[in-house]
Short mmCIF file of C-alpha atoms in Angstrom, two decimals:
data_model
loop_
_atom_site.label_atom_id
_atom_site.label_comp_id
_atom_site.label_asym_id
_atom_site.label_seq_id
_atom_site.Cartn_x
_atom_site.Cartn_y
_atom_site.Cartn_z
CA MET A 1 -79.80 -50.66 -12.18
CA SER A 2 -76.69 -52.28 -13.56
CA HIS A 3 -73.24 -52.63 -11.48
CA GLU A 4 -69.99 -53.37 -12.86
CA LEU A 5 -68.54 -54.40 -9.62
CA ASN A 6 -71.30 -55.66 -7.79
CA THR A 7 -72.62 -59.69 -7.76
CA ASP A 8 -76.24 -58.48 -6.02
CA LYS A 9 -77.45 -55.78 -3.95
CA SER A 10 -75.78 -57.21 -0.61
CA SER A 11 -72.53 -58.72 -1.88
CA GLN A 12 -69.74 -56.27 -3.32
CA CYS A 13 -66.93 -58.10 -5.45
CA MET A 14 -63.76 -55.82 -5.61
CA VAL A 15 -60.88 -56.87 -7.90
CA GLN A 16 -57.42 -55.85 -6.32
CA CYS A 17 -54.37 -55.90 -8.48
CA GLU A 18 -50.81 -55.27 -7.06
CA GLU A 19 -48.32 -55.06 -9.37
CA LYS A 20 -49.23 -58.39 -11.74
CA THR A 21 -51.25 -60.50 -9.14
CA CYS A 22 -54.83 -59.89 -9.03
CA LYS A 23 -56.95 -61.68 -6.13
CA GLU A 24 -60.46 -61.46 -5.97
CA VAL A 25 -62.08 -60.61 -2.61
CA THR A 26 -65.93 -60.92 -2.06
CA VAL A 27 -67.20 -58.74 1.02
CA PRO A 28 -70.94 -58.42 2.12
CA GLN A 29 -71.25 -54.78 2.02
CA ASN A 30 -73.59 -52.13 0.75
CA ILE A 31 -71.90 -49.19 -0.80
CA THR A 32 -74.20 -46.15 -1.33
CA VAL A 33 -73.16 -42.77 -2.77
CA VAL A 34 -74.60 -39.73 -1.61
CA LEU A 35 -74.31 -36.80 -4.28
CA PRO A 36 -75.64 -33.36 -2.90
CA ALA A 37 -76.72 -31.01 -6.14
CA TYR A 38 -77.72 -27.58 -6.49
CA ASN A 39 -78.47 -26.56 -10.37
CA GLU A 40 -76.32 -29.48 -11.62
CA GLU A 41 -78.42 -30.45 -14.69
CA VAL A 42 -75.68 -30.37 -16.96
CA ALA A 43 -73.13 -32.88 -15.12
CA ILE A 44 -75.61 -34.79 -12.79
CA GLY A 45 -76.65 -37.45 -15.50
CA SER A 46 -73.26 -38.60 -16.50
CA ILE A 47 -72.00 -38.54 -12.88
CA VAL A 48 -74.91 -40.71 -11.57
CA LEU A 49 -74.37 -43.10 -14.48
CA LEU A 50 -70.88 -43.61 -13.91
CA THR A 51 -70.99 -43.91 -10.08
CA CYS A 52 -73.99 -46.84 -10.46
CA LYS A 53 -70.78 -48.69 -11.70
CA TYR A 54 -69.35 -48.79 -8.41
CA ALA A 55 -72.33 -48.69 -6.17
CA ASP A 56 -75.42 -50.25 -4.94
CA ASN A 57 -77.41 -47.05 -4.60
CA VAL A 58 -76.68 -43.75 -5.82
CA ILE A 59 -78.59 -40.80 -3.93
CA VAL A 60 -79.22 -37.40 -5.21
CA VAL A 61 -80.31 -34.76 -2.83
CA ASP A 62 -81.50 -31.91 -4.81
CA ASP A 63 -81.07 -28.94 -2.46
CA GLY A 64 -84.05 -26.42 -3.62
CA SER A 65 -82.66 -26.45 -7.47
CA SER A 66 -84.13 -24.03 -9.84
CA ASP A 67 -83.31 -26.43 -13.03
CA ARG A 68 -84.09 -29.79 -14.09
CA THR A 69 -81.34 -31.58 -11.51
CA ALA A 70 -83.95 -33.78 -10.18
CA ASP A 71 -85.57 -34.99 -13.09
CA VAL A 72 -82.15 -35.77 -15.10
CA ALA A 73 -80.79 -37.55 -12.02
CA ARG A 74 -83.79 -39.94 -11.97
CA LYS A 75 -83.77 -40.71 -15.34
CA ALA A 76 -79.90 -41.46 -15.10
CA GLY A 77 -81.02 -44.20 -12.22
CA ALA A 78 -80.73 -42.26 -9.19
CA GLU A 79 -82.79 -42.44 -6.00
CA VAL A 80 -83.63 -38.67 -5.61
CA ILE A 81 -84.52 -36.80 -2.67
CA VAL A 82 -85.89 -32.95 -3.09
CA HIS A 83 -85.13 -30.24 -0.96
CA GLU A 84 -88.00 -27.63 -2.02
CA VAL A 85 -85.94 -24.96 -0.54
CA ASN A 86 -81.97 -24.62 -0.50
CA LYS A 87 -80.86 -25.86 3.10
CA GLY A 88 -77.19 -25.80 2.30
CA LYS A 89 -74.75 -28.67 1.79
CA GLY A 90 -74.83 -29.86 5.45
CA ARG A 91 -78.68 -30.37 5.42
CA ALA A 92 -78.22 -32.19 2.23
CA LEU A 93 -76.11 -34.63 3.54
CA LYS A 94 -77.87 -35.14 6.16
CA THR A 95 -80.74 -36.19 4.44
CA GLY A 96 -78.62 -38.10 2.18
CA PHE A 97 -76.97 -39.99 5.28
CA THR A 98 -80.53 -40.84 6.54
CA ALA A 99 -81.50 -42.27 3.38
CA ALA A 100 -78.57 -44.33 2.73
CA VAL A 101 -78.86 -46.19 5.94
CA ALA A 102 -82.58 -46.51 5.42
CA LEU A 103 -81.57 -48.21 2.28
CA GLY A 104 -79.28 -50.75 4.16
CA ALA A 105 -75.84 -48.82 3.33
CA ASP A 106 -72.85 -50.20 4.89
CA ILE A 107 -70.55 -47.77 3.53
CA ILE A 108 -71.61 -44.07 2.45
CA VAL A 109 -69.58 -42.33 -0.16
CA THR A 110 -69.74 -38.68 -0.60
CA MET A 111 -68.92 -36.91 -4.03
CA ASP A 112 -69.46 -33.52 -5.30
CA SER A 113 -71.91 -33.41 -8.27
CA ASP A 114 -70.27 -31.09 -10.97
CA GLY A 115 -67.91 -33.85 -12.23
CA GLN A 116 -64.78 -32.95 -10.34
CA HIS A 117 -64.38 -36.23 -8.79
CA ASN A 118 -63.70 -39.47 -10.74
CA PRO A 119 -66.21 -42.16 -9.61
CA ALA A 120 -63.75 -44.79 -10.37
CA ASP A 121 -61.89 -43.85 -7.31
CA ILE A 122 -64.51 -45.28 -5.22
CA PRO A 123 -63.19 -48.77 -4.72
CA LYS A 124 -59.96 -47.26 -3.71
CA LEU A 125 -61.62 -44.85 -1.31
CA VAL A 126 -63.91 -47.64 0.57
CA GLU A 127 -60.93 -50.54 0.34
CA PRO A 128 -59.63 -49.29 3.98
CA ILE A 129 -63.03 -49.63 5.55
CA LEU A 130 -64.11 -52.91 3.99
CA LYS A 131 -60.46 -54.02 5.32
CA GLY A 132 -61.87 -52.81 8.84
CA GLU A 133 -58.84 -50.46 9.10
CA ALA A 134 -60.81 -47.29 8.97
CA ASP A 135 -64.22 -45.49 9.76
CA MET A 136 -63.58 -42.64 7.67
CA VAL A 137 -61.37 -42.20 4.37
CA ASN A 138 -60.86 -38.65 3.31
CA GLY A 139 -59.76 -38.73 -0.19
CA SER A 140 -56.85 -36.26 -0.88
CA ARG A 141 -55.79 -34.24 -3.88
CA TYR A 142 -52.63 -33.33 -1.87
CA LEU A 143 -51.45 -36.28 -0.21
CA ASN A 144 -47.92 -35.74 -2.03
CA GLY A 145 -48.06 -32.18 -1.62
CA LEU A 146 -50.19 -29.21 -2.89
CA ASP A 147 -50.40 -29.00 -6.66
CA LYS A 148 -47.72 -26.43 -7.76
CA ASN A 149 -50.50 -25.74 -10.62
CA THR A 150 -52.74 -24.51 -8.41
CA PRO A 151 -52.90 -20.66 -8.01
CA ALA A 152 -50.39 -19.23 -5.47
CA TYR A 153 -53.60 -17.61 -3.37
CA ARG A 154 -55.16 -20.94 -3.53
CA ARG A 155 -52.24 -22.77 -1.96
CA VAL A 156 -51.90 -20.41 0.86
CA GLY A 157 -55.74 -20.53 1.18
CA GLN A 158 -55.68 -24.48 1.28
CA THR A 159 -52.75 -24.62 3.78
CA ILE A 160 -54.35 -22.09 6.17
CA LEU A 161 -57.81 -23.82 6.28
CA ASP A 162 -55.91 -27.26 6.51
CA GLU A 163 -53.88 -25.95 9.70
CA VAL A 164 -56.83 -24.43 11.53
CA THR A 165 -58.90 -27.66 10.57
CA ASN A 166 -56.23 -30.02 12.14
CA LEU A 167 -56.10 -27.69 15.27
CA ASN A 168 -59.60 -27.88 15.63
CA SER A 169 -60.05 -31.64 14.83
CA GLY A 170 -56.76 -32.76 16.26
CA LEU A 171 -56.15 -34.46 13.13
CA HIS A 172 -53.53 -34.48 10.51
CA ILE A 173 -55.59 -34.20 7.19
CA THR A 174 -53.66 -32.97 4.03
CA ASP A 175 -57.05 -31.87 2.24
CA SER A 176 -59.56 -30.44 4.83
CA GLN A 177 -61.89 -29.44 2.08
CA SER A 178 -62.29 -32.34 -0.05
CA GLY A 179 -65.77 -33.56 -0.64
CA PHE A 180 -64.98 -37.16 -1.79
CA ARG A 181 -65.02 -39.32 1.38
CA ALA A 182 -66.14 -42.41 2.55
CA PHE A 183 -67.61 -43.44 6.00
CA ALA A 184 -68.70 -46.49 7.78
CA ALA A 185 -72.67 -46.32 8.01
CA SER A 186 -72.10 -46.75 11.59
CA THR A 187 -70.68 -43.24 12.13
CA LYS A 188 -73.77 -41.51 10.85
CA ASP A 189 -74.78 -40.16 14.22
CA VAL A 190 -71.51 -38.77 15.11
CA PHE A 191 -71.80 -35.61 12.55
CA ARG A 192 -73.77 -32.61 13.44
CA PHE A 193 -74.31 -31.53 9.91
CA THR A 194 -75.17 -28.02 10.75
CA ALA A 195 -72.57 -26.04 8.51
CA LYS A 196 -73.87 -24.50 5.34
CA GLY A 197 -71.83 -24.34 2.13
CA MET A 198 -68.27 -25.97 1.90
CA ALA A 199 -67.78 -25.33 5.61
CA ILE A 200 -69.24 -28.54 6.36
CA GLU A 201 -66.24 -30.44 5.04
CA SER A 202 -64.25 -29.09 8.35
CA GLU A 203 -66.94 -29.54 10.70
CA MET A 204 -67.06 -33.05 9.76
CA LEU A 205 -63.47 -33.69 10.37
CA ALA A 206 -63.99 -31.88 13.63
CA ASP A 207 -66.65 -34.20 15.03
CA ALA A 208 -64.78 -37.25 13.75
CA GLY A 209 -61.67 -36.09 15.21
CA ARG A 210 -63.98 -35.54 18.83
CA HIS A 211 -65.44 -39.01 18.67
CA GLY A 212 -61.91 -40.66 18.08
CA LEU A 213 -62.85 -42.10 14.84
CA ARG A 214 -60.14 -44.00 12.93
CA ILE A 215 -59.43 -42.33 9.89
CA THR A 216 -57.02 -42.49 6.85
CA GLU A 217 -56.31 -40.58 3.41
CA VAL A 218 -56.12 -42.00 0.13
CA GLU A 219 -54.87 -40.03 -3.18
CA ILE A 220 -57.63 -39.28 -5.70
CA GLY A 221 -57.71 -37.23 -9.07
CA VAL A 222 -59.65 -33.87 -9.46
CA ARG A 223 -60.68 -32.00 -12.61
CA TYR A 224 -60.63 -28.08 -12.43
CA ASP A 225 -61.71 -27.70 -15.76
CA VAL A 226 -65.27 -28.53 -14.73
CA ASP A 227 -65.55 -26.40 -11.85
CA GLY A 228 -68.93 -25.00 -11.30
CA SER A 229 -69.05 -23.16 -8.22
CA THR A 230 -69.76 -19.46 -8.71
CA GLU A 231 -68.77 -18.49 -5.13
CA ASN A 232 -65.39 -15.98 -4.78
CA PRO A 233 -62.79 -18.50 -3.82
CA ILE A 234 -61.47 -15.85 -1.31
CA LYS A 235 -65.09 -14.92 0.36
CA HIS A 236 -65.54 -18.85 0.31
CA GLY A 237 -62.02 -19.28 2.10
CA LEU A 238 -62.68 -16.60 4.94
CA GLY A 239 -66.25 -17.99 5.53
CA VAL A 240 -64.58 -21.81 6.20
CA LEU A 241 -62.16 -20.05 8.14
CA MET A 242 -64.72 -17.99 10.17
CA MET A 243 -66.70 -21.46 11.14
CA VAL A 244 -63.68 -23.07 11.89
CA LEU A 245 -62.46 -20.40 14.62
CA LYS A 246 -65.99 -20.44 15.91
CA ASP A 247 -66.01 -23.85 16.59
CA ILE A 248 -62.83 -23.96 18.14
CA GLU A 249 -64.03 -21.25 20.53
CA PHE A 250 -66.81 -23.46 21.90
CA ASN A 251 -65.01 -26.75 21.50
CA ARG A 252 -61.28 -25.93 22.46
CA PRO A 253 -61.32 -22.93 24.66
CA LEU A 254 -57.86 -23.45 25.77
CA TYR A 255 -56.46 -22.76 22.39
CA TYR A 256 -59.12 -19.65 21.48
CA LEU A 257 -58.95 -18.14 24.73
CA THR A 258 -56.49 -19.24 27.29
CA LEU A 259 -53.60 -19.32 24.98
CA PRO A 260 -53.93 -15.88 23.35
CA GLY A 261 -55.39 -14.74 26.93
CA SER A 262 -51.88 -16.17 28.25
CA ILE A 263 -49.58 -14.39 25.87
CA LEU A 264 -51.68 -10.93 26.35
CA GLY A 265 -51.17 -11.00 30.07
CA ILE A 266 -47.26 -11.91 29.83
CA ILE A 267 -46.86 -9.04 27.35
CA GLY A 268 -48.39 -6.75 29.87
CA LEU A 269 -46.62 -8.21 32.76
CA ILE A 270 -43.32 -7.59 30.57
CA MET A 271 -44.29 -4.33 29.97
CA GLY A 272 -45.02 -3.53 33.69
CA VAL A 273 -41.59 -4.80 34.95
CA ILE A 274 -39.85 -2.41 32.29
CA PHE A 275 -42.32 0.56 33.39
CA LEU A 276 -41.42 -0.37 37.24
CA ARG A 277 -37.75 -0.32 36.13
CA GLU A 278 -37.72 3.27 34.61
CA PHE A 279 -39.70 4.19 37.56
CA ILE A 280 -37.34 3.26 40.05
CA LEU A 281 -34.54 4.90 37.95
CA GLY A 282 -36.61 8.08 38.10
CA LYS A 283 -38.12 8.26 34.51
CA ASN A 284 -41.50 9.37 34.08
CA LEU A 285 -44.68 7.01 33.40
CA TYR A 286 -46.56 8.09 30.30
CA PHE A 287 -50.33 7.45 30.73
CA GLY A 288 -50.83 5.92 27.28
CA PRO A 289 -48.49 3.04 27.55
CA THR A 290 -49.00 2.48 31.44
CA MET A 291 -53.03 2.16 30.43
CA LEU A 292 -52.12 -0.32 27.64
CA MET A 293 -50.00 -2.41 30.28
CA VAL A 294 -53.04 -2.68 32.48
CA LEU A 295 -55.39 -3.34 29.76
CA CYS A 296 -53.09 -6.43 28.52
CA ILE A 297 -52.91 -7.91 31.91
CA VAL A 298 -56.98 -7.56 32.92
CA ILE A 299 -57.61 -8.63 29.36
CA GLY A 300 -55.33 -11.23 29.29
CA SER A 301 -56.23 -12.81 32.51
CA PHE A 302 -59.94 -12.42 32.05
CA MET A 303 -59.47 -14.44 28.42
CA ALA A 304 -57.13 -17.25 30.08
CA LEU A 305 -59.60 -17.63 33.16
CA MET A 306 -62.68 -17.85 30.82
CA GLY A 307 -61.15 -20.40 28.53
CA ILE A 308 -60.07 -22.71 31.59
CA MET A 309 -63.83 -22.35 32.73
CA LEU A 310 -64.93 -23.03 29.34
CA HIS A 311 -62.57 -25.99 28.87
CA SER A 312 -64.08 -27.46 32.21
CA VAL A 313 -67.84 -27.08 31.26
CA SER A 314 -67.41 -28.48 28.13
CA THR A 315 -65.30 -31.52 29.68
CA ILE A 316 -68.16 -32.19 32.43
CA LEU A 317 -70.97 -32.19 29.63
CA ARG A 318 -68.63 -34.51 27.20
CA ASP A 319 -68.26 -36.95 30.17
CA ALA A 320 -72.20 -36.60 31.21
CA LEU A 321 -72.93 -37.29 27.36
CA LYS A 322 -70.77 -40.30 27.57
CA GLY A 323 -72.20 -41.62 30.70
#
């Protein structure tokens, strides 16, 4: 395999140009790109060929494809691993990360295999890790704001997913659904790789945030004219949102249970004060509103206390695992 930016398998030569001053920096790092793929025989060959110019190794994880994805990727020069059945993007990435480490990777780059991402952005993506400034780099399509050409419903959906993902992870990421990322290989065991589909992007950010990884973002380009996704974007967005909310329930119960429970309880107490005032003034109390008040107080109190208990348990478990 020939490499445009490689001097050999263990030495990565990068040329950094700032304005008109060029500086050559040689860093002993092995860059391996992982491409999870499902029925991508049309695009995978050209993606592998282009990616080989910027990486020491390219790994294609064929996740149960029914077409010639594996054969085309292999002929293009990639290391190919085949899942006999479709296991989802999370498992495909786990397989790819494990294989990358076995090949001696120092930096692992993930890309979508449908041609949306430009492999020429790889040097820019790995640069913060090479400089020792980050453990993980997120390629962002929206670093300078959402693309105005994107349909309104997609912009709204992207904003919601970003905000919920950031709440769950404790990060401030502008493109939580980006599949174009770089990781120091030492971070491999941080990630659970349990989510299926595109929800894995949010899950990995949650894992990175909880483990205190140093994360930065760089701007990337993207092509929407080659979008090969057949999943309805609204269905996809709702699926990701539900996964993140479930994650918040288990990992941030104070947000998921205690906060809404407290709000519900306060509403019930306010209703109680109003009803008590009306009763003192001689007015009648109606069964429906009174029961609603009681339910708000009881359910709200239960949610708040349950959230506090789950938070205490999860804190003890995290401390035990660290110890």
